[in-house]
Amino acid sequence: MGDDISAILAGRAASAERPLMGLTVLVVEDSRFACEAMRLLCLRSGARIRRADCLRSAHRHLQTYRPAVVIVDLGLPDGSGVELIADLAALPDSSTVLLGCSGEAAGEAAALAAGADGFLLKPVENLATFQSLILGAMAPALRPQGLGAVSDAIVQPDPLALRDDLAHAVELLGKATDAATIAYVSNFLAGIALGAHDPALKAAANALAEAQHKGKGTGPGLARISGLVRDRLATGAAF
């Protein structure tokens, strides 16, 4: 049904209510909850969305089509989104809007240095912020004339997507025996916590990342965050 709606919208002209009508947005994001927010933002804006959950998947998408907008999460399971931004920014004569995305404000400098046209700070849920950044980054010749963001609405992603992310985090935590996996899972859960507005989970993820950075034992941090995730799955506290 989502693809059917996107196909219908793609055939219409941009309007004040749907300023991104007809554009295709590739979202490179490993979190289903964060991607669900992006899907709602795109739908409300008139754009169609395609999703890649890792760098490898993103490159497969980009071999077959060129989206108007690419939004890249900086922390991906198979590498840094900064690498993909740099690769796309280096392409000749590209009009694709490139946006970096992260739960850490410090990621903005790296994304812009790699060639991004802008940066989205998680949680990405404000319609006007989303539309304005994309419209402002578009080439003047491609930008719909006289249109701008008109709604300051906040989207609310489906809690089932959050449950899927938490269940995936449980799997990751069970395999978190090496430094790379621990770093990834702490970053993944920090992003989930931002979208879910869950300060306790965010604090636990940050504490785990800090312990690893300082060379301290990560066992207590892993146990604490695993308990929090399992508690939210069992009680629905995050939903």
mmCIF file of C-alpha atoms in Angstrom:
data_model
loop_
_atom_site.group_PDB
_atom_site.id
_atom_site.type_symbol
_atom_site.label_atom_id
_atom_site.label_comp_id
_atom_site.label_asym_id
_atom_site.label_seq_id
_atom_site.Cartn_x
_atom_site.Cartn_y
_atom_site.Cartn_z
ATOM 1 C CA MET A 1 0.000 0.000 0.000
ATOM 2 C CA GLY A 2 2.847 2.411 0.845
ATOM 3 C CA ASP A 3 4.379 1.975 -2.617
ATOM 4 C CA ASP A 4 0.967 2.491 -4.244
ATOM 5 C CA ILE A 5 0.501 5.769 -2.392
ATOM 6 C CA SER A 6 4.026 6.885 -3.293
ATOM 7 C CA ALA A 7 3.415 6.131 -6.966
ATOM 8 C CA ILE A 8 0.241 8.215 -6.967
ATOM 9 C CA LEU A 9 1.939 11.123 -5.193
ATOM 10 C CA ALA A 10 4.910 11.011 -7.568
ATOM 11 C CA GLY A 11 2.654 11.870 -10.490
ATOM 12 C CA ARG A 12 1.362 15.074 -8.911
ATOM 13 C CA ALA A 13 2.828 18.556 -8.826
ATOM 14 C CA ALA A 14 4.388 20.062 -5.716
ATOM 15 C CA SER A 15 2.055 22.145 -3.583
ATOM 16 C CA ALA A 16 2.169 24.163 -0.387
ATOM 17 C CA GLU A 17 0.870 21.122 1.492
ATOM 18 C CA ARG A 18 3.236 18.695 -0.267
ATOM 19 C CA PRO A 19 6.361 20.723 -1.160
ATOM 20 C CA LEU A 20 8.464 17.622 -1.889
ATOM 21 C CA MET A 21 5.915 16.038 -4.202
ATOM 22 C CA GLY A 22 7.449 13.582 -6.669
ATOM 23 C CA LEU A 23 10.906 13.435 -5.067
ATOM 24 C CA THR A 24 12.500 10.108 -4.133
ATOM 25 C CA VAL A 25 14.338 10.039 -0.804
ATOM 26 C CA LEU A 26 16.810 7.271 0.015
ATOM 27 C CA VAL A 27 17.160 6.903 3.785
ATOM 28 C CA VAL A 28 20.251 4.980 4.862
ATOM 29 C CA GLU A 29 19.319 4.092 8.427
ATOM 30 C CA ASP A 30 19.682 0.950 10.544
ATOM 31 C CA SER A 31 16.897 1.790 12.994
ATOM 32 C CA ARG A 32 13.394 0.808 11.884
ATOM 33 C CA PHE A 33 11.894 3.293 14.357
ATOM 34 C CA ALA A 34 13.942 6.207 12.994
ATOM 35 C CA CYS A 35 13.147 5.128 9.443
ATOM 36 C CA GLU A 36 9.433 4.974 10.254
ATOM 37 C CA ALA A 37 9.627 8.626 11.351
ATOM 38 C CA MET A 38 11.330 9.443 8.041
ATOM 39 C CA ARG A 39 8.624 7.554 6.152
ATOM 40 C CA LEU A 40 5.917 9.638 7.788
ATOM 41 C CA LEU A 41 7.824 12.858 7.104
ATOM 42 C CA CYS A 42 8.221 11.896 3.446
ATOM 43 C CA LEU A 43 4.574 10.874 3.110
ATOM 44 C CA ARG A 44 3.364 14.130 4.650
ATOM 45 C CA SER A 45 5.695 16.032 2.303
ATOM 46 C CA GLY A 46 4.698 14.195 -0.898
ATOM 47 C CA ALA A 47 7.994 12.346 -1.352
ATOM 48 C CA ARG A 48 8.473 8.632 -1.843
ATOM 49 C CA ILE A 49 10.959 6.810 0.362
ATOM 50 C CA ARG A 50 13.403 3.999 -0.173
ATOM 51 C CA ARG A 51 15.368 2.511 2.714
ATOM 52 C CA ALA A 52 18.792 0.932 3.025
ATOM 53 C CA ASP A 53 19.864 -0.381 6.429
ATOM 54 C CA CYS A 54 23.624 -0.459 5.761
ATOM 55 C CA LEU A 55 26.293 0.826 3.400
ATOM 56 C CA ARG A 56 26.222 -2.303 1.246
ATOM 57 C CA SER A 57 22.465 -2.044 0.727
ATOM 58 C CA ALA A 58 22.769 1.665 -0.049
ATOM 59 C CA HIS A 59 25.319 1.012 -2.781
ATOM 60 C CA ARG A 60 22.988 -1.601 -4.317
ATOM 61 C CA HIS A 61 20.166 0.942 -4.408
ATOM 62 C CA LEU A 62 22.398 3.577 -5.955
ATOM 63 C CA GLN A 63 23.471 1.248 -8.749
ATOM 64 C CA THR A 64 19.901 1.138 -10.076
ATOM 65 C CA TYR A 65 18.542 4.647 -9.515
ATOM 66 C CA ARG A 66 19.545 8.137 -8.454
ATOM 67 C CA PRO A 67 17.332 9.580 -5.714
ATOM 68 C CA ALA A 68 16.718 13.299 -5.377
ATOM 69 C CA VAL A 69 17.689 13.185 -1.697
ATOM 70 C CA VAL A 70 19.935 10.830 0.296
ATOM 71 C CA ILE A 71 19.760 10.956 4.091
ATOM 72 C CA VAL A 72 22.618 9.041 5.707
ATOM 73 C CA ASP A 73 22.857 7.976 9.337
ATOM 74 C CA LEU A 74 26.484 8.326 10.384
ATOM 75 C CA GLY A 75 26.589 5.179 12.536
ATOM 76 C CA LEU A 76 25.869 2.115 10.399
ATOM 77 C CA PRO A 77 26.540 -1.576 11.080
ATOM 78 C CA ASP A 78 29.127 -1.953 8.318
ATOM 79 C CA GLY A 79 30.911 1.390 8.538
ATOM 80 C CA SER A 80 30.557 5.142 8.816
ATOM 81 C CA GLY A 81 27.927 7.013 6.845
ATOM 82 C CA VAL A 82 30.547 9.721 6.335
ATOM 83 C CA GLU A 83 32.200 7.416 3.777
ATOM 84 C CA LEU A 84 29.016 7.197 1.706
ATOM 85 C CA ILE A 85 28.486 10.955 1.856
ATOM 86 C CA ALA A 86 32.040 11.517 0.613
ATOM 87 C CA ASP A 87 31.583 9.009 -2.219
ATOM 88 C CA LEU A 88 28.336 10.619 -3.387
ATOM 89 C CA ALA A 89 29.663 14.165 -3.019
ATOM 90 C CA ALA A 90 32.566 13.263 -5.319
ATOM 91 C CA LEU A 91 30.290 12.233 -8.185
ATOM 92 C CA PRO A 92 30.398 14.681 -11.094
ATOM 93 C CA ASP A 93 27.355 16.801 -11.964
ATOM 94 C CA SER A 94 25.207 15.399 -9.174
ATOM 95 C CA SER A 95 22.124 17.354 -8.097
ATOM 96 C CA THR A 96 21.317 14.908 -5.295
ATOM 97 C CA VAL A 97 20.776 16.557 -1.919
ATOM 98 C CA LEU A 98 23.020 14.873 0.666
ATOM 99 C CA LEU A 99 22.106 15.074 4.339
ATOM 100 C CA GLY A 100 23.921 13.554 7.283
ATOM 101 C CA CYS A 101 21.956 12.372 10.302
ATOM 102 C CA SER A 102 23.017 11.501 13.857
ATOM 103 C CA GLY A 103 21.968 11.697 17.468
ATOM 104 C CA GLU A 104 25.244 13.449 18.236
ATOM 105 C CA ALA A 105 25.594 17.101 17.273
ATOM 106 C CA ALA A 106 29.338 16.565 16.863
ATOM 107 C CA GLY A 107 28.569 14.506 13.759
ATOM 108 C CA GLU A 108 27.538 17.614 11.847
ATOM 109 C CA ALA A 109 31.098 18.821 11.277
ATOM 110 C CA ALA A 110 32.199 15.441 9.884
ATOM 111 C CA ALA A 111 29.160 15.200 7.604
ATOM 112 C CA LEU A 112 29.611 18.704 6.197
ATOM 113 C CA ALA A 113 33.361 18.184 5.746
ATOM 114 C CA ALA A 114 32.590 15.042 3.699
ATOM 115 C CA GLY A 115 30.353 17.058 1.383
ATOM 116 C CA ALA A 116 26.878 16.902 2.938
ATOM 117 C CA ASP A 117 24.510 19.754 2.102
ATOM 118 C CA GLY A 118 23.017 19.730 5.572
ATOM 119 C CA PHE A 119 22.567 17.816 8.804
ATOM 120 C CA LEU A 120 19.603 16.404 10.716
ATOM 121 C CA LEU A 121 19.952 15.974 14.473
ATOM 122 C CA LYS A 122 17.968 13.055 15.885
ATOM 123 C CA PRO A 123 15.206 12.665 16.753
ATOM 124 C CA VAL A 124 13.995 13.747 13.301
ATOM 125 C CA GLU A 125 10.283 14.292 13.813
ATOM 126 C CA ASN A 126 9.479 17.924 12.976
ATOM 127 C CA LEU A 127 7.880 18.317 9.550
ATOM 128 C CA ALA A 128 8.926 21.931 8.998
ATOM 129 C CA THR A 129 12.563 21.218 9.912
ATOM 130 C CA PHE A 130 12.653 18.246 7.546
ATOM 131 C CA GLN A 131 11.066 20.083 4.608
ATOM 132 C CA SER A 132 13.022 23.316 5.068
ATOM 133 C CA LEU A 133 16.406 21.603 5.126
ATOM 134 C CA ILE A 134 15.713 19.677 1.924
ATOM 135 C CA LEU A 135 14.172 22.628 0.059
ATOM 136 C CA GLY A 136 17.017 24.911 1.124
ATOM 137 C CA ALA A 137 19.644 22.457 -0.113
ATOM 138 C CA MET A 138 18.078 21.904 -3.543
ATOM 139 C CA ALA A 139 19.564 23.588 -6.582
ATOM 140 C CA PRO A 140 17.535 26.749 -7.378
ATOM 141 C CA ALA A 141 16.560 25.397 -10.797
ATOM 142 C CA LEU A 142 15.082 22.261 -9.198
ATOM 143 C CA ARG A 143 13.451 23.874 -6.176
ATOM 144 C CA PRO A 144 9.660 24.322 -6.361
ATOM 145 C CA GLN A 145 9.115 28.058 -6.668
ATOM 146 C CA GLY A 146 7.179 29.874 -3.976
ATOM 147 C CA LEU A 147 6.912 26.832 -1.736
ATOM 148 C CA GLY A 148 8.240 26.303 1.742
ATOM 149 C CA ALA A 149 7.550 24.359 4.879
ATOM 150 C CA VAL A 150 4.107 25.287 6.166
ATOM 151 C CA SER A 151 3.486 22.795 8.968
ATOM 152 C CA ASP A 152 5.278 22.506 12.281
ATOM 153 C CA ALA A 153 3.659 19.131 12.976
ATOM 154 C CA ILE A 154 5.473 16.373 14.866
ATOM 155 C CA VAL A 155 5.234 12.839 13.492
ATOM 156 C CA GLN A 156 4.731 9.863 15.792
ATOM 157 C CA PRO A 157 6.245 6.605 14.471
ATOM 158 C CA ASP A 158 4.537 3.252 14.988
ATOM 159 C CA PRO A 159 5.615 1.771 18.375
ATOM 160 C CA LEU A 160 5.894 -1.636 16.693
ATOM 161 C CA ALA A 161 8.957 -0.332 14.845
ATOM 162 C CA LEU A 162 10.487 0.589 18.199
ATOM 163 C CA ARG A 163 9.773 -2.910 19.512
ATOM 164 C CA ASP A 164 11.547 -4.360 16.470
ATOM 165 C CA ASP A 165 14.589 -2.192 17.195
ATOM 166 C CA LEU A 166 14.686 -3.221 20.842
ATOM 167 C CA ALA A 167 14.379 -6.903 19.912
ATOM 168 C CA HIS A 168 17.277 -6.461 17.495
ATOM 169 C CA ALA A 169 19.263 -4.764 20.257
ATOM 170 C CA VAL A 170 18.780 -7.830 22.471
ATOM 171 C CA GLU A 171 20.349 -9.961 19.733
ATOM 172 C CA LEU A 172 23.249 -7.532 19.387
ATOM 173 C CA LEU A 173 23.840 -7.417 23.132
ATOM 174 C CA GLY A 174 24.076 -11.188 23.178
ATOM 175 C CA LYS A 175 26.964 -10.956 20.705
ATOM 176 C CA ALA A 176 28.659 -7.898 22.223
ATOM 177 C CA THR A 177 31.986 -9.501 23.084
ATOM 178 C CA ASP A 178 34.300 -7.365 20.941
ATOM 179 C CA ALA A 179 35.015 -3.639 20.951
ATOM 180 C CA ALA A 180 33.447 -2.936 17.542
ATOM 181 C CA THR A 181 30.137 -4.584 18.437
ATOM 182 C CA ILE A 182 29.975 -2.846 21.815
ATOM 183 C CA ALA A 183 30.623 0.532 20.181
ATOM 184 C CA TYR A 184 27.962 -0.111 17.561
ATOM 185 C CA VAL A 185 25.282 -1.312 19.982
ATOM 186 C CA SER A 186 25.820 1.624 22.341
ATOM 187 C CA ASN A 187 25.430 4.028 19.405
ATOM 188 C CA PHE A 188 22.394 2.126 18.070
ATOM 189 C CA LEU A 189 20.634 2.213 21.445
ATOM 190 C CA ALA A 190 21.483 5.869 22.013
ATOM 191 C CA GLY A 191 19.722 6.690 18.747
ATOM 192 C CA ILE A 192 16.710 4.561 19.667
ATOM 193 C CA ALA A 193 16.502 6.290 23.052
ATOM 194 C CA LEU A 194 16.423 9.709 21.418
ATOM 195 C CA GLY A 195 13.555 8.764 19.134
ATOM 196 C CA ALA A 196 11.647 7.146 22.007
ATOM 197 C CA HIS A 197 12.368 10.081 24.347
ATOM 198 C CA ASP A 198 13.790 7.632 26.862
ATOM 199 C CA PRO A 199 16.416 9.467 28.982
ATOM 200 C CA ALA A 200 17.267 6.440 31.137
ATOM 201 C CA LEU A 201 18.135 4.313 28.108
ATOM 202 C CA LYS A 202 20.077 7.195 26.571
ATOM 203 C CA ALA A 203 22.083 7.671 29.773
ATOM 204 C CA ALA A 204 22.885 3.949 29.932
ATOM 205 C CA ALA A 205 24.021 3.921 26.291
ATOM 206 C CA ASN A 206 26.208 6.969 26.854
ATOM 207 C CA ALA A 207 27.700 5.442 30.000
ATOM 208 C CA LEU A 208 28.565 2.257 28.129
ATOM 209 C CA ALA A 209 30.227 4.228 25.333
ATOM 210 C CA GLU A 210 32.173 6.334 27.845
ATOM 211 C CA ALA A 211 33.365 3.268 29.768
ATOM 212 C CA GLN A 212 34.644 1.735 26.545
ATOM 213 C CA HIS A 213 36.319 4.988 25.484
ATOM 214 C CA LYS A 214 38.131 5.254 28.818
ATOM 215 C CA GLY A 215 39.227 1.621 28.724
ATOM 216 C CA LYS A 216 37.118 0.626 31.708
ATOM 217 C CA GLY A 217 35.289 -2.673 32.015
ATOM 218 C CA THR A 218 32.118 -2.754 29.936
ATOM 219 C CA GLY A 219 30.533 -5.738 31.706
ATOM 220 C CA PRO A 220 28.470 -3.691 34.191
ATOM 221 C CA GLY A 221 27.337 -1.290 31.477
ATOM 222 C CA LEU A 222 26.298 -4.116 29.174
ATOM 223 C CA ALA A 223 24.365 -5.783 31.994
ATOM 224 C CA ARG A 224 22.564 -2.551 32.884
ATOM 225 C CA ILE A 225 21.568 -1.661 29.354
ATOM 226 C CA SER A 226 20.539 -5.221 28.579
ATOM 227 C CA GLY A 227 18.260 -5.139 31.617
ATOM 228 C CA LEU A 228 16.702 -1.849 30.524
ATOM 229 C CA VAL A 229 16.032 -3.117 27.005
ATOM 230 C CA ARG A 230 14.520 -6.378 28.203
ATOM 231 C CA ASP A 231 12.372 -4.504 30.730
ATOM 232 C CA ARG A 232 10.972 -2.256 27.996
ATOM 233 C CA LEU A 233 10.177 -5.240 25.804
ATOM 234 C CA ALA A 234 8.501 -7.067 28.687
ATOM 235 C CA THR A 235 6.465 -4.151 30.053
ATOM 236 C CA GLY A 236 6.041 -1.927 27.024
ATOM 237 C CA ALA A 237 7.440 0.952 29.086
ATOM 238 C CA ALA A 238 8.993 2.567 26.027
ATOM 239 C CA PHE A 239 5.769 2.434 24.040
#
